[in-house]
Coordinates of C-alpha atoms and ligand atoms in Angstrom, one line a residue:
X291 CA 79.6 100.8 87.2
X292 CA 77.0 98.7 88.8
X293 CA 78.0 96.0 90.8
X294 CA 76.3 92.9 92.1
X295 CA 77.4 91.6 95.8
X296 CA 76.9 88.5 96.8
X297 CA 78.3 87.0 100.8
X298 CA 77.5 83.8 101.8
X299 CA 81.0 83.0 104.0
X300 CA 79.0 82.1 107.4
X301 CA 75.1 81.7 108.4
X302 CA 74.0 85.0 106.0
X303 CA 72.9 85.0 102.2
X304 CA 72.7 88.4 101.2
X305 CA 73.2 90.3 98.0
X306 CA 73.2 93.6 97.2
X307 CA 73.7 96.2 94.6
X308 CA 76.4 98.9 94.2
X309 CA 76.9 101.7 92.3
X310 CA 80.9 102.7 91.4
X311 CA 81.9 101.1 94.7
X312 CA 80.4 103.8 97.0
X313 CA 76.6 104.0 96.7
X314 CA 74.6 101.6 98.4
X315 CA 71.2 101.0 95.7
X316 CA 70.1 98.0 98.1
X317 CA 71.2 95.7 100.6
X318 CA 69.8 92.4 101.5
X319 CA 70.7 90.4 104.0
X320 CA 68.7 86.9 105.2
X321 CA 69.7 85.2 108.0
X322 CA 69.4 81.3 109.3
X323 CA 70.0 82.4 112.8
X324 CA 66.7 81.0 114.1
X325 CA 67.1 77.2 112.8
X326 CA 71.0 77.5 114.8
X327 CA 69.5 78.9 118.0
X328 CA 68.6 76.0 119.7
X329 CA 72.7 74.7 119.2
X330 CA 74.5 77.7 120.6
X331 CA 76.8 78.3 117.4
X332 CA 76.3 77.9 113.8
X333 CA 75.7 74.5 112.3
X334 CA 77.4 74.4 109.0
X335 CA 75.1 72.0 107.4
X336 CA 72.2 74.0 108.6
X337 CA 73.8 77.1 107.1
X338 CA 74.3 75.8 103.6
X339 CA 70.9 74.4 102.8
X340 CA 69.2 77.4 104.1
X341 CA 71.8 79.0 101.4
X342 CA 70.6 76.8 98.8
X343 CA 67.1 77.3 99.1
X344 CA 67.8 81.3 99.4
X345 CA 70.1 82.3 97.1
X346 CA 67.6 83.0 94.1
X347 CA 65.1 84.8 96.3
X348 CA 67.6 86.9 97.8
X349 CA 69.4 87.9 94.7
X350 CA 65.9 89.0 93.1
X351 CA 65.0 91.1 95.8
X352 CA 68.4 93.0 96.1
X353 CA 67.8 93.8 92.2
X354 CA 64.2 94.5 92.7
X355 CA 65.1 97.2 95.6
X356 CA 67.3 99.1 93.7
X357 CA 64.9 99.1 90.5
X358 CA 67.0 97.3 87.9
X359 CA 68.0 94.2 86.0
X360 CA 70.4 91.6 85.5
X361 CA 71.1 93.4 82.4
X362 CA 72.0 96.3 83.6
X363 CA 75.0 95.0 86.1
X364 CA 78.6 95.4 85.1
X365 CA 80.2 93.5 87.1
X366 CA 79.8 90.6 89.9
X367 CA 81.5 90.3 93.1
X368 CA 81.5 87.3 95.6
X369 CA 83.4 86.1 98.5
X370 CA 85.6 83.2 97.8
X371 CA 86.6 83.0 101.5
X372 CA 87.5 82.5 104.5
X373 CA 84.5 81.2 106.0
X374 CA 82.3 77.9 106.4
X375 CA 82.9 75.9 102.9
X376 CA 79.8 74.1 102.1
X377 CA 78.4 77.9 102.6
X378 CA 81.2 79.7 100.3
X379 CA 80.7 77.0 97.9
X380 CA 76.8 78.1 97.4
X381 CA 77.5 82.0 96.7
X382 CA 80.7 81.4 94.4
X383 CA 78.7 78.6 92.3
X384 CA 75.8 81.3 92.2
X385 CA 77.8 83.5 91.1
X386 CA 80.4 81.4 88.6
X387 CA 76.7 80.8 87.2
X388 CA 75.2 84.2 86.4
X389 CA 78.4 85.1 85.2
X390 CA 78.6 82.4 82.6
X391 CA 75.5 82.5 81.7
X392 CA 74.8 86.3 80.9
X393 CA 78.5 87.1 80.5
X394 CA 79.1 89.1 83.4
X395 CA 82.4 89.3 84.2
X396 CA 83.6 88.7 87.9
X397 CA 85.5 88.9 90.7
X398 CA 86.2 87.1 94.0
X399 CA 87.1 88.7 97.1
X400 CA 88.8 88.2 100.6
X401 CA 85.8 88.3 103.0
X402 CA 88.2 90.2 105.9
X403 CA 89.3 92.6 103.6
X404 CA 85.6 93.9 102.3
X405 CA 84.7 93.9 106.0
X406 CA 87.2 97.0 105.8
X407 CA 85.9 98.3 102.5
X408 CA 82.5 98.3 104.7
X409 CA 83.6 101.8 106.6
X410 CA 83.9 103.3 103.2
X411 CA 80.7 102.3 101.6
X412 CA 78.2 105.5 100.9
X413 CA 81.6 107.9 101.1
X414 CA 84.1 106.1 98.9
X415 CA 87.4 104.8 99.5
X416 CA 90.2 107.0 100.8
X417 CA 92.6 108.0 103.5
X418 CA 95.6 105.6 102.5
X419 CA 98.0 104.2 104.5
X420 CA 95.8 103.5 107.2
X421 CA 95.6 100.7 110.1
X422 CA 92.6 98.5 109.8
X423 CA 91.2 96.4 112.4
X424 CA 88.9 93.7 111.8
X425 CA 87.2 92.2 115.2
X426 CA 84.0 89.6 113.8
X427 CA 83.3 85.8 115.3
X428 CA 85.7 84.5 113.4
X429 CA 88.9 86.5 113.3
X430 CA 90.3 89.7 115.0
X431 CA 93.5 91.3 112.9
X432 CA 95.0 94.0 113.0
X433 CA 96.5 95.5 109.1
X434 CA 98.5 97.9 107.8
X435 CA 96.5 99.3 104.4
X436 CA 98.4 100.6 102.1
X437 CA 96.2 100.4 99.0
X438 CA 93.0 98.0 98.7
X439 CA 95.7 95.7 97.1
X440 CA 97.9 96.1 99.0
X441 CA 97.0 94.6 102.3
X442 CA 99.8 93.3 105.0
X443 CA 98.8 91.5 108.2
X444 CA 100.2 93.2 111.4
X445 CA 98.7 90.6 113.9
X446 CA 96.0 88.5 115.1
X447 CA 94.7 86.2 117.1
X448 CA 96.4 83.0 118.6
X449 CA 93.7 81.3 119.6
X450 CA 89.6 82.5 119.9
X451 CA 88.2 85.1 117.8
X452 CA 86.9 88.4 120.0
X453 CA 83.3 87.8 119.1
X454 CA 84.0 84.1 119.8
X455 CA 84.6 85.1 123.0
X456 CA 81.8 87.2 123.4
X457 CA 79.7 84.5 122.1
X458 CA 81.0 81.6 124.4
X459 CA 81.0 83.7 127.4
X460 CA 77.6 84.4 126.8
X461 CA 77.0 80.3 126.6
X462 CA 78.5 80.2 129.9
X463 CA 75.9 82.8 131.2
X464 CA 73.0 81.4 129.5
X465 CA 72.2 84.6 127.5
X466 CA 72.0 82.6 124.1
X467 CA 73.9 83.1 120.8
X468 CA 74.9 85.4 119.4
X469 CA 76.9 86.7 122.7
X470 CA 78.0 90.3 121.8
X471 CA 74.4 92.1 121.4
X472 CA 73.3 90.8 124.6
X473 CA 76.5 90.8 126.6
X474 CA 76.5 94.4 125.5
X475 CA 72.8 95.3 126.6
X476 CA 73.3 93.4 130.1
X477 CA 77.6 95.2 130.2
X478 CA 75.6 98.6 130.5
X479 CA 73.5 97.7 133.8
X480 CA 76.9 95.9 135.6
X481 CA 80.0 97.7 137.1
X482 CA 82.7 97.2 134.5
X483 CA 85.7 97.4 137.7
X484 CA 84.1 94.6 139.9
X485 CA 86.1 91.6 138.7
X486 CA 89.4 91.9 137.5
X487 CA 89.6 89.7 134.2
X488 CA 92.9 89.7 132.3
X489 CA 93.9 88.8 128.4
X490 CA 96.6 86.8 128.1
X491 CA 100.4 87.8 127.0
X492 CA 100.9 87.3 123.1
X493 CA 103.6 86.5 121.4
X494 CA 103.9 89.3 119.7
X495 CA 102.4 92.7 120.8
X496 CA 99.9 93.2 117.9
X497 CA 98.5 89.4 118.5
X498 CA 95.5 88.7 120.2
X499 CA 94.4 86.5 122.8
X500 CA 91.0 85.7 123.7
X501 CA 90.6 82.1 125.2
X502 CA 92.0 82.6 128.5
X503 CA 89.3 85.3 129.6
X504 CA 86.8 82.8 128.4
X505 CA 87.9 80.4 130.5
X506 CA 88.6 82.9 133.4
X507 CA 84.7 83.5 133.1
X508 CA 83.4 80.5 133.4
X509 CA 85.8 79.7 136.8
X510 CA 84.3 82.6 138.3
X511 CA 80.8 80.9 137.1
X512 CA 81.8 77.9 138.6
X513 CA 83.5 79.4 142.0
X514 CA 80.5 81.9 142.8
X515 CA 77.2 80.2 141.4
X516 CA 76.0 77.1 142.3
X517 CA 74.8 75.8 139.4
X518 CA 77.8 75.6 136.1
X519 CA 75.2 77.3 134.3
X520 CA 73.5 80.1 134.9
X521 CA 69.7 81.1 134.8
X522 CA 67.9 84.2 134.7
X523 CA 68.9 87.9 135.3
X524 CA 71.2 88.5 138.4
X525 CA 73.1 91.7 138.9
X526 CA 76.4 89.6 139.6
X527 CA 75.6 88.2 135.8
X528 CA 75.2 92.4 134.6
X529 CA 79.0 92.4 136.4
X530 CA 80.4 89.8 134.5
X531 CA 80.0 90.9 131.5
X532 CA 81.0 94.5 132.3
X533 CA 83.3 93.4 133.3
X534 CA 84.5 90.5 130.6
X535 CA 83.6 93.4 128.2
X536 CA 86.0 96.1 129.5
X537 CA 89.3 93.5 129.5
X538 CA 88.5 92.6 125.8
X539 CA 87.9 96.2 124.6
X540 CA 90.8 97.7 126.2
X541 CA 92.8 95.3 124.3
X542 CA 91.2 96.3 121.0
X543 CA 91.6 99.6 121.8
X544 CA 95.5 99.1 123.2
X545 CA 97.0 97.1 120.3
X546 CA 94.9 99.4 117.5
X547 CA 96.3 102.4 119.2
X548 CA 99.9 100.3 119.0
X549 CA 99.6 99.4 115.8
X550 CA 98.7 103.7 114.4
X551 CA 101.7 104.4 116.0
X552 CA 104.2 101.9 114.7
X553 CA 102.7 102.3 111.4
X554 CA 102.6 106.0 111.9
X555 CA 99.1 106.7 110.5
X556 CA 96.7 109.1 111.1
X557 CA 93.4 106.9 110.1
X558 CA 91.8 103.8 111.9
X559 CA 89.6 101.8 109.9
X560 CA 87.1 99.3 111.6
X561 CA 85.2 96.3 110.5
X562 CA 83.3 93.6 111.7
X563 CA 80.5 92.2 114.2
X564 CA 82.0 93.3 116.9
X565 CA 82.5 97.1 115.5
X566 CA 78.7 97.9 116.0
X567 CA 79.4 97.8 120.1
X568 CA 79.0 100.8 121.4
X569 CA 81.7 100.9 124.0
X570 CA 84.6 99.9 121.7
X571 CA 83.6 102.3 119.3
X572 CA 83.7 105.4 122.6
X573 CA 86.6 104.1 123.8
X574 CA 88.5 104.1 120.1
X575 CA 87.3 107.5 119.5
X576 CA 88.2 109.3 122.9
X577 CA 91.7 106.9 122.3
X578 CA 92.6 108.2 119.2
X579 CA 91.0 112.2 119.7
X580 CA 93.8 112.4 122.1
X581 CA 96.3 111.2 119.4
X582 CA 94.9 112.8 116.7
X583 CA 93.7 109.8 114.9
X584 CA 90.3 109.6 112.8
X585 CA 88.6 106.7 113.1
X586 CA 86.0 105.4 110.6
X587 CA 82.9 102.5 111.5
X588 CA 81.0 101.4 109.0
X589 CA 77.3 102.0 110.0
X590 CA 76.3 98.8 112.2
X591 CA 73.9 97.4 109.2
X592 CA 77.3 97.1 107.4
X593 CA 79.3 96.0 110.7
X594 CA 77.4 92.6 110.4
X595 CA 78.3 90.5 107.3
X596 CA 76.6 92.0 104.0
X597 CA 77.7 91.8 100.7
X598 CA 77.4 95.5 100.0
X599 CA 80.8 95.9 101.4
X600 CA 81.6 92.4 99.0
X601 CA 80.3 94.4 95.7
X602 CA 82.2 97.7 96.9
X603 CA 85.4 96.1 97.2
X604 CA 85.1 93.6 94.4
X605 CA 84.1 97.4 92.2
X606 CA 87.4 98.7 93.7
X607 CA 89.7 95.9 92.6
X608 CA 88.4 95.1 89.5
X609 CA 89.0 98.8 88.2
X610 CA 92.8 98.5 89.4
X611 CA 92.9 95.5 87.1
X612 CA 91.3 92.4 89.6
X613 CA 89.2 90.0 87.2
X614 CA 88.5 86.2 88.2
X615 CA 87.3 83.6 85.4
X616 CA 85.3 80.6 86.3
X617 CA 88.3 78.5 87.6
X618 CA 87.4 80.7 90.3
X619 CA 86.8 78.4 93.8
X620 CA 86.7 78.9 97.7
X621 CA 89.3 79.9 99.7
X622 CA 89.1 78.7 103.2
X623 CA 92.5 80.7 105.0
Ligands
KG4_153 O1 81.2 90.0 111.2 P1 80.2 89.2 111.7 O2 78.7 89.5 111.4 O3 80.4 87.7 111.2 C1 81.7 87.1 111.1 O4 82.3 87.3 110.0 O5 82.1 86.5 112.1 O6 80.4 89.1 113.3 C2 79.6 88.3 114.1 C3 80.2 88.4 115.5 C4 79.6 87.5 116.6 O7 80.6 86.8 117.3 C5 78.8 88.5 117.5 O8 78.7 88.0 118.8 C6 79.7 89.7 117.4 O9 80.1 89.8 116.0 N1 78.9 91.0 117.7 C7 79.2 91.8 118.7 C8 78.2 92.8 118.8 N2 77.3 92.5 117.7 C9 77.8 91.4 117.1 N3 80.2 91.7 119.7 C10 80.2 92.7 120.6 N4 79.3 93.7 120.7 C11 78.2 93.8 119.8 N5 77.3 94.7 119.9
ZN154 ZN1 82.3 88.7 108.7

């Protein structure tokens, strides 16, 4: 079955093509980054008019890398949501579209849940029950998988998103947006030990919380450097996020860990931005070696929003019975 993806929940428009929900034909991802630089976060307006003027192009380029035709797909997939509306509204319009209009059936799917399927693209769904964690800019959760249909939430977060974090710590520092890439880069030149930063108490002990470490950043900013903001490279700035970056990771790493146990699983599956950082994904691994869990990443092109993991998914559900029609519309929670 050959499946088109299409993802279009935040500033991406990508679409690729999918082959019996494991091999990857083609991948095509276009990004608006560039026009939300100068803002420090993503401007949904921008986003969805970049969307609109993309869509077409980006569509006929995943078909043309993978050397086929809208006749020859079986099936579409799109997210329906969560994510930035005006920008959900593009893809699932694109796709209600195509799907009328060369009777192609469909299927809409939960963009946190193909951000799991992502680990499983190019070797094919497996290992059920399983924990899954999902750590992007938007949302960090924490599920127990028993089937791709049958998905319960074990916790998340009560307040910022862990790439949020990443991304508004970076703000504070002046390293630009996004935050995790280059809070990474400059984490590996600091001393991840030198300042004691804390996350805060949850209410329950598979929730997250990522605002008060923000905000314990930017008092250290505001205590030890003159200016509020920051400029240029300074060791103290590689410490800082060190150690920012350890305190978040450990609690990635903590409650994951937690949650295998309770759910007494043997399989951690990861998704997300904030997946393709290389510390969190040592730290798992050594984690769970010692407790005899495997844990799958996607590769880090499929960490980032794509839609190859939106056509595997959407392949998955649709052969267990999943079909949408073309009442089919956004779903923003
Ligand atoms: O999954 P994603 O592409 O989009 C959402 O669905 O949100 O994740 C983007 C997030 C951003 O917050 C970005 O700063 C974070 O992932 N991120 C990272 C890294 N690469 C991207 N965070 C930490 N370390 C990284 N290497
Ligand atoms: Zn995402």
């Amino acid at each position: 079955m050959i499946v088109l993806g299409i993802e279009t929940s935040c500033d991406e428009t990508a679409a690729a093509i999918v082959k019996d929900a494991k091999t990857v034909c083609s991948n095509v991802v276009s990004s608006s980054l560039l026009f939300h630089k100068k803002y420090g976060g993503i401007v949904p307006e921008i986003a969805f008019r970049k969307q609109m003027e993309t869509i077409t192009q980006v569509v006929d380029c995943a078909l043309k890398d993978a050397g086929i035709g809208l006749e020859d797909i079986d099936l579409i997939s799109v997210t329906d949501g969560p994510g930035l509306l005006g920008s959900l509204l593009v893809g699932v319009s694109f796709a209600k579209a195509l799907s009328y209009s060369r009777n192609i059936p469909l299927v809409g799917v939960n963009h946190l849940y193909s951000h799991i399927y992502a680990g499983f693209l190019n070797i094919g769904p497996g290992n059920f029950p399983f924990v899954s964690l999902v750590v992007s800019g938007g949302h960090t959760s924490l599920y127990y998988v028993r089937s791709l249909n049958k998905i319960s939430l074990l916790g998340s977060t009560q307040d910022d998103a862990c790439g949020e974090a990443f991304d508004k710590v970076a703000k504070i520092l002046n390293l630009g947006y996004p935050g995790g890439p280059v809070i990474e880069k400059f984490a590996h030149k600091g001393d991840p030990r030198k300042i004691k930063f804390a996350c805060s108490n949850t209410r329950g002990p598979l929730d997250f919380s990522f605002s008060g470490i923000k905000t314990a950043v930017l008092y250290y900013v505001q205590k030890n450097f003159k200016s509020p903001r920051v400029t240029g490279y300074k060791p103290q700035v590689a410490d800082i996020c060190a150690s920012f970056q350890e305190c978040a990771i450990n609690t990635l790493v903590e409650k994951s860990m937690l949650a295998c146990s309770a759910k007494k699983v043997r399989t951690l599956v990861v998704g997300g931005g904030v997946a393709a950082n290389l510390t969190l994904r040592e730290k798992l691994n050594k984690s769970a070696a010692g407790k005899k869990i495997k844990v799958i990443f996607p590769t880090k092109e499929f960490c980032m929003d794509n839609a190859a993991m939106v056509a595997g998914l959407g392949c998955w559900l649709y052969k267990s019975g999943r079909k949408s029609n073309l009442n089919l519309n956004v779903c923003l929670d």
